[in-house]
Amino acid sequence: MLVDHRTYRIKPGMTQAHLEIYEKHGLAAQTRHLGQPMAYMFAESGDVNTIVHDWAYEDPSDRMRRRAAMWADPEWLNPLVVQNFDLLDLGGFLALLYQLPNLLRQ
């Protein structure tokens, strides 16, 4: 499993506006191609002008395929100012913990 951990810096005082714009113009297109995020959070303390979200992929090629489809979608709008992202390989026992709900359903 590959986790795409993304951090967005929002202009001070604009976090709520950003979330509203994303919900109106980005959420449907993004989740249509990427599925539901593992996490979508905004900071309550520390760097309060930060939004963080994590997306799970099977592997790098799965990520490339899904993100290419999203960027080809005319409904996708990415109204962001600064973006940082890291790709994290969720391995070992953590990968098993993440997959546990799926294993229990079988």
GROMACS .gro file of N, CA, C and O in nm:
model
  424
    1MET      N    1   0.084  -0.117   0.000
    1MET     CA    2   0.000   0.000   0.000
    1MET      C    3   0.089   0.124   0.000
    1MET      O    4   0.192   0.129   0.065
    2LEU      N    5   0.046   0.225  -0.075
    2LEU     CA    6   0.115   0.352  -0.083
    2LEU      C    7   0.021   0.460  -0.030
    2LEU      O    8  -0.096   0.465  -0.069
    3VAL      N    9   0.069   0.545   0.060
    3VAL     CA   10  -0.010   0.655   0.114
    3VAL      C   11   0.045   0.786   0.059
    3VAL      O   12   0.164   0.815   0.073
    4ASP      N   13  -0.039   0.864  -0.004
    4ASP     CA   14  -0.005   0.996  -0.055
    4ASP      C   15  -0.049   1.095   0.054
    4ASP      O   16  -0.167   1.119   0.073
    5HIS      N   17   0.048   1.149   0.128
    5HIS     CA   18   0.023   1.240   0.240
    5HIS      C   19   0.042   1.382   0.188
    5HIS      O   20   0.154   1.420   0.152
    6ARG      N   21  -0.065   1.459   0.184
    6ARG     CA   22  -0.061   1.593   0.125
    6ARG      C   23  -0.086   1.700   0.230
    6ARG      O   24  -0.177   1.687   0.311
    7THR      N   25  -0.006   1.805   0.223
    7THR     CA   26  -0.020   1.919   0.314
    7THR      C   27  -0.041   2.045   0.230
    7THR      O   28   0.039   2.073   0.139
    8TYR      N   29  -0.146   2.118   0.260
    8TYR     CA   30  -0.177   2.241   0.188
    8TYR      C   31  -0.173   2.358   0.286
    8TYR      O   32  -0.232   2.351   0.392
    9ARG      N   33  -0.104   2.464   0.247
    9ARG     CA   34  -0.100   2.585   0.328
    9ARG      C   35  -0.202   2.682   0.268
    9ARG      O   36  -0.195   2.715   0.149
   10ILE      N   37  -0.292   2.727   0.352
   10ILE     CA   38  -0.400   2.815   0.311
   10ILE      C   39  -0.369   2.956   0.362
   10ILE      O   40  -0.309   2.973   0.469
   11LYS      N   41  -0.411   3.057   0.289
   11LYS     CA   42  -0.391   3.194   0.336
   11LYS      C   43  -0.457   3.209   0.473
   11LYS      O   44  -0.565   3.154   0.498
   12PRO      N   45  -0.394   3.284   0.564
   12PRO     CA   46  -0.451   3.301   0.698
   12PRO      C   47  -0.597   3.347   0.693
   12PRO      O   48  -0.633   3.437   0.616
   13GLY      N   49  -0.679   3.282   0.773
   13GLY     CA   50  -0.821   3.315   0.781
   13GLY      C   51  -0.906   3.259   0.669
   13GLY      O   52  -1.026   3.285   0.665
   14MET      N   53  -0.847   3.180   0.578
   14MET     CA   54  -0.922   3.132   0.461
   14MET      C   55  -0.948   2.982   0.464
   14MET      O   56  -0.995   2.926   0.365
   15THR      N   57  -0.921   2.915   0.576
   15THR     CA   58  -0.941   2.770   0.581
   15THR      C   59  -1.085   2.732   0.552
   15THR      O   60  -1.112   2.644   0.470
   16GLN      N   61  -1.180   2.796   0.618
   16GLN     CA   62  -1.321   2.762   0.597
   16GLN      C   63  -1.363   2.789   0.453
   16GLN      O   64  -1.433   2.709   0.392
   17ALA      N   65  -1.319   2.901   0.396
   17ALA     CA   66  -1.350   2.931   0.256
   17ALA      C   67  -1.292   2.825   0.164
   17ALA      O   68  -1.357   2.782   0.068
   18HIS      N   69  -1.169   2.782   0.192
   18HIS     CA   70  -1.107   2.677   0.111
   18HIS      C   71  -1.189   2.549   0.117
   18HIS      O   72  -1.215   2.486   0.014
   19LEU      N   73  -1.229   2.509   0.237
   19LEU     CA   74  -1.308   2.386   0.253
   19LEU      C   75  -1.440   2.396   0.177
   19LEU      O   76  -1.484   2.299   0.114
   20GLU      N   77  -1.504   2.512   0.179
   20GLU     CA   78  -1.630   2.531   0.107
   20GLU      C   79  -1.608   2.524  -0.044
   20GLU      O   80  -1.687   2.462  -0.115
   21ILE      N   81  -1.501   2.586  -0.093
   21ILE     CA   82  -1.470   2.580  -0.237
   21ILE      C   83  -1.441   2.437  -0.278
   21ILE      O   84  -1.489   2.389  -0.381
   22TYR      N   85  -1.362   2.366  -0.197
   22TYR     CA   86  -1.328   2.227  -0.227
   22TYR      C   87  -1.454   2.140  -0.229
   22TYR      O   88  -1.474   2.060  -0.320
   23GLU      N   89  -1.540   2.158  -0.130
   23GLU     CA   90  -1.663   2.077  -0.126
   23GLU      C   91  -1.751   2.104  -0.248
   23GLU      O   92  -1.808   2.012  -0.305
   24LYS      N   93  -1.757   2.229  -0.291
   24LYS     CA   94  -1.842   2.266  -0.404
   24LYS      C   95  -1.781   2.229  -0.539
   24LYS      O   96  -1.851   2.185  -0.629
   25HIS      N   97  -1.649   2.246  -0.552
   25HIS     CA   98  -1.587   2.232  -0.685
   25HIS      C   99  -1.487   2.118  -0.700
   25HIS      O  100  -1.446   2.089  -0.812
   26GLY      N  101  -1.444   2.055  -0.591
   26GLY     CA  102  -1.340   1.954  -0.604
   26GLY      C  103  -1.373   1.817  -0.551
   26GLY      O  104  -1.327   1.717  -0.605
   27LEU      N  105  -1.449   1.811  -0.443
   27LEU     CA  106  -1.473   1.684  -0.373
   27LEU      C  107  -1.530   1.575  -0.463
   27LEU      O  108  -1.478   1.463  -0.466
   28ALA      N  109  -1.636   1.603  -0.536
   28ALA     CA  110  -1.700   1.500  -0.618
   28ALA      C  111  -1.605   1.443  -0.723
   28ALA      O  112  -1.594   1.322  -0.738
   29ALA      N  113  -1.536   1.532  -0.795
   29ALA     CA  114  -1.444   1.486  -0.900
   29ALA      C  115  -1.328   1.409  -0.839
   29ALA      O  116  -1.287   1.305  -0.892
   30GLN      N  117  -1.274   1.457  -0.728
   30GLN     CA  118  -1.159   1.391  -0.669
   30GLN      C  119  -1.195   1.253  -0.615
   30GLN      O  120  -1.127   1.155  -0.642
   31THR      N  121  -1.304   1.243  -0.542
   31THR     CA  122  -1.341   1.112  -0.486
   31THR      C  123  -1.391   1.017  -0.593
   31THR      O  124  -1.380   0.896  -0.578
   32ARG      N  125  -1.442   1.070  -0.703
   32ARG     CA  126  -1.484   0.984  -0.814
   32ARG      C  127  -1.365   0.905  -0.869
   32ARG      O  128  -1.377   0.789  -0.905
   33HIS      N  129  -1.247   0.966  -0.869
   33HIS     CA  130  -1.129   0.901  -0.925
   33HIS      C  131  -1.039   0.838  -0.819
   33HIS      O  132  -0.978   0.735  -0.842
   34LEU      N  133  -1.028   0.903  -0.702
   34LEU     CA  134  -0.935   0.856  -0.600
   34LEU      C  135  -1.000   0.774  -0.491
   34LEU      O  136  -0.931   0.712  -0.411
   35GLY      N  137  -1.132   0.774  -0.483
   35GLY     CA  138  -1.202   0.710  -0.373
   35GLY      C  139  -1.203   0.803  -0.253
   35GLY      O  140  -1.162   0.919  -0.262
   36GLN      N  141  -1.250   0.755  -0.140
   36GLN     CA  142  -1.255   0.837  -0.019
   36GLN      C  143  -1.115   0.848   0.041
   36GLN      O  144  -1.039   0.752   0.040
   37PRO      N  145  -1.080   0.965   0.094
   37PRO     CA  146  -0.948   0.979   0.157
   37PRO      C  147  -0.941   0.900   0.287
   37PRO      O  148  -1.043   0.876   0.352
   38MET      N  149  -0.821   0.858   0.323
   38MET     CA  150  -0.799   0.794   0.453
   38MET      C  151  -0.821   0.897   0.564
   38MET      O  152  -0.870   0.864   0.671
   39ALA      N  153  -0.782   1.021   0.537
   39ALA     CA  154  -0.799   1.130   0.633
   39ALA      C  155  -0.808   1.262   0.557
   39ALA      O  156  -0.746   1.278   0.452
   40TYR      N  157  -0.886   1.355   0.610
   40TYR     CA  158  -0.895   1.491   0.556
   40TYR      C  159  -0.912   1.581   0.677
   40TYR      O  160  -1.018   1.581   0.740
   41MET      N  161  -0.806   1.654   0.715
   41MET     CA  162  -0.804   1.725   0.842
   41MET      C  163  -0.752   1.867   0.825
   41MET      O  164  -0.678   1.895   0.731
   42PHE      N  165  -0.792   1.954   0.917
   42PHE     CA  166  -0.731   2.086   0.924
   42PHE      C  167  -0.684   2.110   1.066
   42PHE      O  168  -0.737   2.057   1.161
   43ALA      N  169  -0.579   2.191   1.076
   43ALA     CA  170  -0.513   2.212   1.204
   43ALA      C  171  -0.597   2.302   1.294
   43ALA      O  172  -0.649   2.405   1.251
   44GLU      N  173  -0.609   2.262   1.420
   44GLU     CA  174  -0.676   2.343   1.523
   44GLU      C  175  -0.573   2.417   1.608
   44GLU      O  176  -0.606   2.510   1.680
   45SER      N  177  -0.448   2.372   1.605
   45SER     CA  178  -0.341   2.437   1.679
   45SER      C  179  -0.213   2.425   1.596
   45SER      O  180  -0.210   2.354   1.496
   46GLY      N  181  -0.109   2.491   1.640
   46GLY     CA  182   0.016   2.487   1.564
   46GLY      C  183   0.002   2.566   1.436
   46GLY      O  184  -0.037   2.682   1.438
   47ASP      N  185   0.030   2.505   1.323
   47ASP     CA  186   0.020   2.570   1.193
   47ASP      C  187  -0.126   2.569   1.149
   47ASP      O  188  -0.169   2.485   1.070
   48VAL      N  189  -0.204   2.663   1.202
   48VAL     CA  190  -0.350   2.660   1.184
   48VAL      C  191  -0.396   2.685   1.042
   48VAL      O  192  -0.513   2.664   1.012
   49ASN      N  193  -0.312   2.727   0.955
   49ASN     CA  194  -0.351   2.752   0.816
   49ASN      C  195  -0.311   2.634   0.727
   49ASN      O  196  -0.270   2.651   0.614
   50THR      N  197  -0.327   2.514   0.781
   50THR     CA  198  -0.283   2.393   0.712
   50THR      C  199  -0.397   2.292   0.702
   50THR      O  200  -0.471   2.272   0.798
   51ILE      N  201  -0.408   2.233   0.585
   51ILE     CA  202  -0.501   2.122   0.562
   51ILE      C  203  -0.417   2.003   0.520
   51ILE      O  204  -0.328   2.015   0.437
   52VAL      N  205  -0.445   1.888   0.579
   52VAL     CA  206  -0.371   1.765   0.551
   52VAL      C  207  -0.471   1.658   0.508
   52VAL      O  208  -0.576   1.644   0.568
   53HIS      N  209  -0.437   1.587   0.403
   53HIS     CA  210  -0.518   1.470   0.369
   53HIS      C  211  -0.431   1.360   0.315
   53HIS      O  212  -0.323   1.382   0.262
   54ASP      N  213  -0.479   1.237   0.335
   54ASP     CA  214  -0.407   1.115   0.297
   54ASP      C  215  -0.495   1.031   0.205
   54ASP      O  216  -0.614   1.013   0.233
   55TRP      N  217  -0.434   0.983   0.098
   55TRP     CA  218  -0.503   0.899   0.001
   55TRP      C  219  -0.428   0.767  -0.011
   55TRP      O  220  -0.305   0.766  -0.017
   56ALA      N  221  -0.498   0.656  -0.016
   56ALA     CA  222  -0.436   0.524  -0.022
   56ALA      C  223  -0.441   0.470  -0.165
   56ALA      O  224  -0.543   0.482  -0.234
   57TYR      N  225  -0.331   0.409  -0.206
   57TYR     CA  226  -0.319   0.347  -0.338
   57TYR      C  227  -0.257   0.209  -0.321
   57TYR      O  228  -0.183   0.185  -0.226
   58GLU      N  229  -0.282   0.123  -0.416
   58GLU     CA  230  -0.222  -0.011  -0.412
   58GLU      C  231  -0.071  -0.003  -0.430
   58GLU      O  232   0.004  -0.074  -0.363
   59ASP      N  233  -0.027   0.084  -0.524
   59ASP     CA  234   0.114   0.097  -0.557
   59ASP      C  235   0.132   0.224  -0.641
   59ASP      O  236   0.033   0.291  -0.673
   60PRO      N  237   0.254   0.260  -0.677
   60PRO     CA  238   0.275   0.383  -0.755
   60PRO      C  239   0.199   0.387  -0.888
   60PRO      O  240   0.150   0.492  -0.927
   61SER      N  241   0.187   0.274  -0.956
   61SER     CA  242   0.116   0.276  -1.085
   61SER      C  243  -0.033   0.300  -1.065
   61SER      O  244  -0.097   0.366  -1.147
   62ASP      N  245  -0.090   0.248  -0.956
   62ASP     CA  246  -0.231   0.274  -0.924
   62ASP      C  247  -0.251   0.423  -0.899
   62ASP      O  248  -0.347   0.484  -0.948
   63ARG      N  249  -0.158   0.483  -0.826
   63ARG     CA  250  -0.166   0.628  -0.799
   63ARG      C  251  -0.158   0.707  -0.929
   63ARG      O  252  -0.238   0.799  -0.953
   64MET      N  253  -0.062   0.674  -1.014
   64MET     CA  254  -0.046   0.747  -1.140
   64MET      C  255  -0.171   0.735  -1.227
   64MET      O  256  -0.216   0.834  -1.284
   65ARG      N  257  -0.227   0.615  -1.235
   65ARG     CA  258  -0.346   0.593  -1.318
   65ARG      C  259  -0.465   0.674  -1.266
   65ARG      O  260  -0.531   0.745  -1.342
   66ARG      N  261  -0.491   0.667  -1.136
   66ARG     CA  262  -0.607   0.736  -1.080
   66ARG      C  263  -0.591   0.888  -1.085
   66ARG      O  264  -0.686   0.960  -1.115
   67ARG      N  265  -0.470   0.937  -1.057
   67ARG     CA  266  -0.449   1.082  -1.060
   67ARG      C  267  -0.454   1.136  -1.204
   67ARG      O  268  -0.505   1.246  -1.228
   68ALA      N  269  -0.406   1.060  -1.301
   68ALA     CA  270  -0.416   1.103  -1.441
   68ALA      C  271  -0.562   1.114  -1.483
   68ALA      O  272  -0.600   1.209  -1.552
   69ALA      N  273  -0.643   1.018  -1.441
   69ALA     CA  274  -0.787   1.024  -1.473
   69ALA      C  275  -0.851   1.146  -1.408
   69ALA      O  276  -0.935   1.214  -1.470
   70MET      N  277  -0.812   1.176  -1.285
   70MET     CA  278  -0.868   1.293  -1.216
   70MET      C  279  -0.831   1.422  -1.290
   70MET      O  280  -0.916   1.508  -1.315
   71TRP      N  281  -0.703   1.436  -1.328
   71TRP     CA  282  -0.660   1.558  -1.396
   71TRP      C  283  -0.722   1.571  -1.535
   71TRP      O  284  -0.735   1.682  -1.587
   72ALA      N  285  -0.762   1.461  -1.596
   72ALA     CA  286  -0.828   1.466  -1.726
   72ALA      C  287  -0.977   1.501  -1.714
   72ALA      O  288  -1.042   1.531  -1.813
   73ASP      N  289  -1.029   1.497  -1.593
   73ASP     CA  290  -1.171   1.524  -1.568
   73ASP      C  291  -1.194   1.676  -1.570
   73ASP      O  292  -1.137   1.748  -1.489
   74PRO      N  293  -1.278   1.726  -1.660
   74PRO     CA  294  -1.300   1.871  -1.667
   74PRO      C  295  -1.369   1.928  -1.543
   74PRO      O  296  -1.365   2.049  -1.521
   75GLU      N  297  -1.429   1.843  -1.461
   75GLU     CA  298  -1.491   1.891  -1.338
   75GLU      C  299  -1.390   1.912  -1.225
   75GLU      O  300  -1.424   1.972  -1.123
   76TRP      N  301  -1.268   1.861  -1.241
   76TRP     CA  302  -1.169   1.875  -1.135
   76TRP      C  303  -1.114   2.017  -1.133
   76TRP      O  304  -1.068   2.069  -1.233
   77LEU      N  305  -1.121   2.078  -1.017
   77LEU     CA  306  -1.067   2.212  -0.996
   77LEU      C  307  -0.976   2.204  -0.875
   77LEU      O  308  -1.013   2.152  -0.771
   78ASN      N  309  -0.855   2.255  -0.889
   78ASN     CA  310  -0.759   2.251  -0.780
   78ASN      C  311  -0.723   2.395  -0.741
   78ASN      O  312  -0.623   2.448  -0.786
   79PRO      N  313  -0.809   2.460  -0.658
   79PRO     CA  314  -0.790   2.602  -0.626
   79PRO      C  315  -0.695   2.626  -0.509
   79PRO      O  316  -0.729   2.691  -0.412
   80LEU      N  317  -0.574   2.572  -0.516
   80LEU     CA  318  -0.484   2.578  -0.402
   80LEU      C  319  -0.366   2.669  -0.430
   80LEU      O  320  -0.327   2.690  -0.544
   81VAL      N  321  -0.307   2.718  -0.323
   81VAL     CA  322  -0.195   2.810  -0.336
   81VAL      C  323  -0.062   2.738  -0.328
   81VAL      O  324   0.018   2.743  -0.419
   82VAL      N  325  -0.035   2.667  -0.218
   82VAL     CA  326   0.090   2.595  -0.198
   82VAL      C  327   0.059   2.453  -0.157
   82VAL      O  328  -0.027   2.429  -0.073
   83GLN      N  329   0.126   2.358  -0.217
   83GLN     CA  330   0.099   2.218  -0.189
   83GLN      C  331   0.231   2.145  -0.168
   83GLN      O  332   0.326   2.165  -0.242
   84ASN      N  333   0.236   2.059  -0.066
   84ASN     CA  334   0.349   1.969  -0.043
   84ASN      C  335   0.292   1.830  -0.032
   84ASN      O  336   0.183   1.812   0.023
   85PHE      N  337   0.365   1.730  -0.082
   85PHE     CA  338   0.317   1.594  -0.062
   85PHE      C  339   0.433   1.498  -0.049
   85PHE      O  340   0.541   1.521  -0.100
   86ASP      N  341   0.409   1.393   0.027
   86ASP     CA  342   0.505   1.285   0.048
   86ASP      C  343   0.436   1.154   0.016
   86ASP      O  344   0.318   1.138   0.045
   87LEU      N  345   0.509   1.061  -0.043
   87LEU     CA  346   0.456   0.927  -0.066
   87LEU      C  347   0.512   0.837   0.042
   87LEU      O  348   0.633   0.829   0.061
   88LEU      N  349   0.424   0.770   0.113
   88LEU     CA  350   0.463   0.687   0.225
   88LEU      C  351   0.422   0.544   0.198
   88LEU      O  352   0.308   0.518   0.160
   89ASP      N  353   0.512   0.451   0.217
   89ASP     CA  354   0.483   0.309   0.199
   89ASP      C  355   0.439   0.253   0.334
   89ASP      O  356   0.517   0.249   0.428
   90LEU      N  357   0.313   0.215   0.343
   90LEU     CA  358   0.258   0.161   0.466
   90LEU      C  359   0.287   0.012   0.469
   90LEU      O  360   0.222  -0.067   0.404
   91GLY      N  361   0.389  -0.026   0.544
   91GLY     CA  362   0.432  -0.165   0.541
   91GLY      C  363   0.422  -0.231   0.677
   91GLY      O  364   0.384  -0.170   0.776
   92GLY      N  365   0.455  -0.359   0.680
   92GLY     CA  366   0.459  -0.434   0.804
   92GLY      C  367   0.325  -0.445   0.872
   92GLY      O  368   0.221  -0.452   0.807
   93PHE      N  369   0.326  -0.441   1.005
   93PHE     CA  370   0.204  -0.461   1.081
   93PHE      C  371   0.103  -0.350   1.060
   93PHE      O  372  -0.017  -0.372   1.070
   94LEU      N  373   0.148  -0.227   1.025
   94LEU     CA  374   0.053  -0.119   1.000
   94LEU      C  375  -0.031  -0.148   0.876
   94LEU      O  376  -0.150  -0.119   0.873
   95ALA      N  377   0.028  -0.205   0.774
   95ALA     CA  378  -0.048  -0.242   0.655
   95ALA      C  379  -0.154  -0.345   0.692
   95ALA      O  380  -0.267  -0.340   0.645
   96LEU      N  381  -0.119  -0.438   0.777
   96LEU     CA  382  -0.216  -0.539   0.821
   96LEU      C  383  -0.329  -0.476   0.901
   96LEU      O  384  -0.446  -0.512   0.886
   97LEU      N  385  -0.297  -0.380   0.988
   97LEU     CA  386  -0.401  -0.312   1.066
   97LEU      C  387  -0.497  -0.238   0.974
   97LEU      O  388  -0.617  -0.239   0.995
   98TYR      N  389  -0.444  -0.171   0.872
   98TYR     CA  390  -0.528  -0.098   0.779
   98TYR      C  391  -0.618  -0.194   0.701
   98TYR      O  392  -0.732  -0.163   0.671
   99GLN      N  393  -0.568  -0.312   0.668
   99GLN     CA  394  -0.644  -0.409   0.590
   99GLN      C  395  -0.735  -0.495   0.676
   99GLN      O  396  -0.820  -0.566   0.624
  100LEU      N  397  -0.723  -0.489   0.808
  100LEU     CA  398  -0.800  -0.574   0.897
  100LEU      C  399  -0.951  -0.568   0.873
  100LEU      O  400  -1.015  -0.673   0.865
  101PRO      N  401  -1.013  -0.448   0.860
  101PRO     CA  402  -1.157  -0.448   0.835
  101PRO      C  403  -1.197  -0.524   0.709
  101PRO      O  404  -1.298  -0.595   0.707
  102ASN      N  405  -1.116  -0.516   0.605
  102ASN     CA  406  -1.144  -0.592   0.481
  102ASN      C  407  -1.129  -0.742   0.503
  102ASN      O  408  -1.206  -0.821   0.451
  103LEU      N  409  -1.028  -0.781   0.580
  103LEU     CA  410  -1.006  -0.922   0.607
  103LEU      C  411  -1.120  -0.981   0.691
  103LEU      O  412  -1.160  -1.096   0.670
  104LEU      N  413  -1.172  -0.902   0.784
  104LEU     CA  414  -1.281  -0.950   0.869
  104LEU      C  415  -1.411  -0.969   0.793
  104LEU      O  416  -1.495  -1.050   0.831
  105ARG      N  417  -1.430  -0.894   0.685
  105ARG     CA  418  -1.552  -0.905   0.604
  105ARG      C  419  -1.553  -1.031   0.518
  105ARG      O  420  -1.655  -1.071   0.469
  106GLN      N  421  -1.437  -1.091   0.497
  106GLN     CA  422  -1.429  -1.208   0.409
  106GLN      C  423  -1.479  -1.332   0.476
  106GLN      O  424  -1.481  -1.354   0.589
   0.00000   0.00000   0.00000
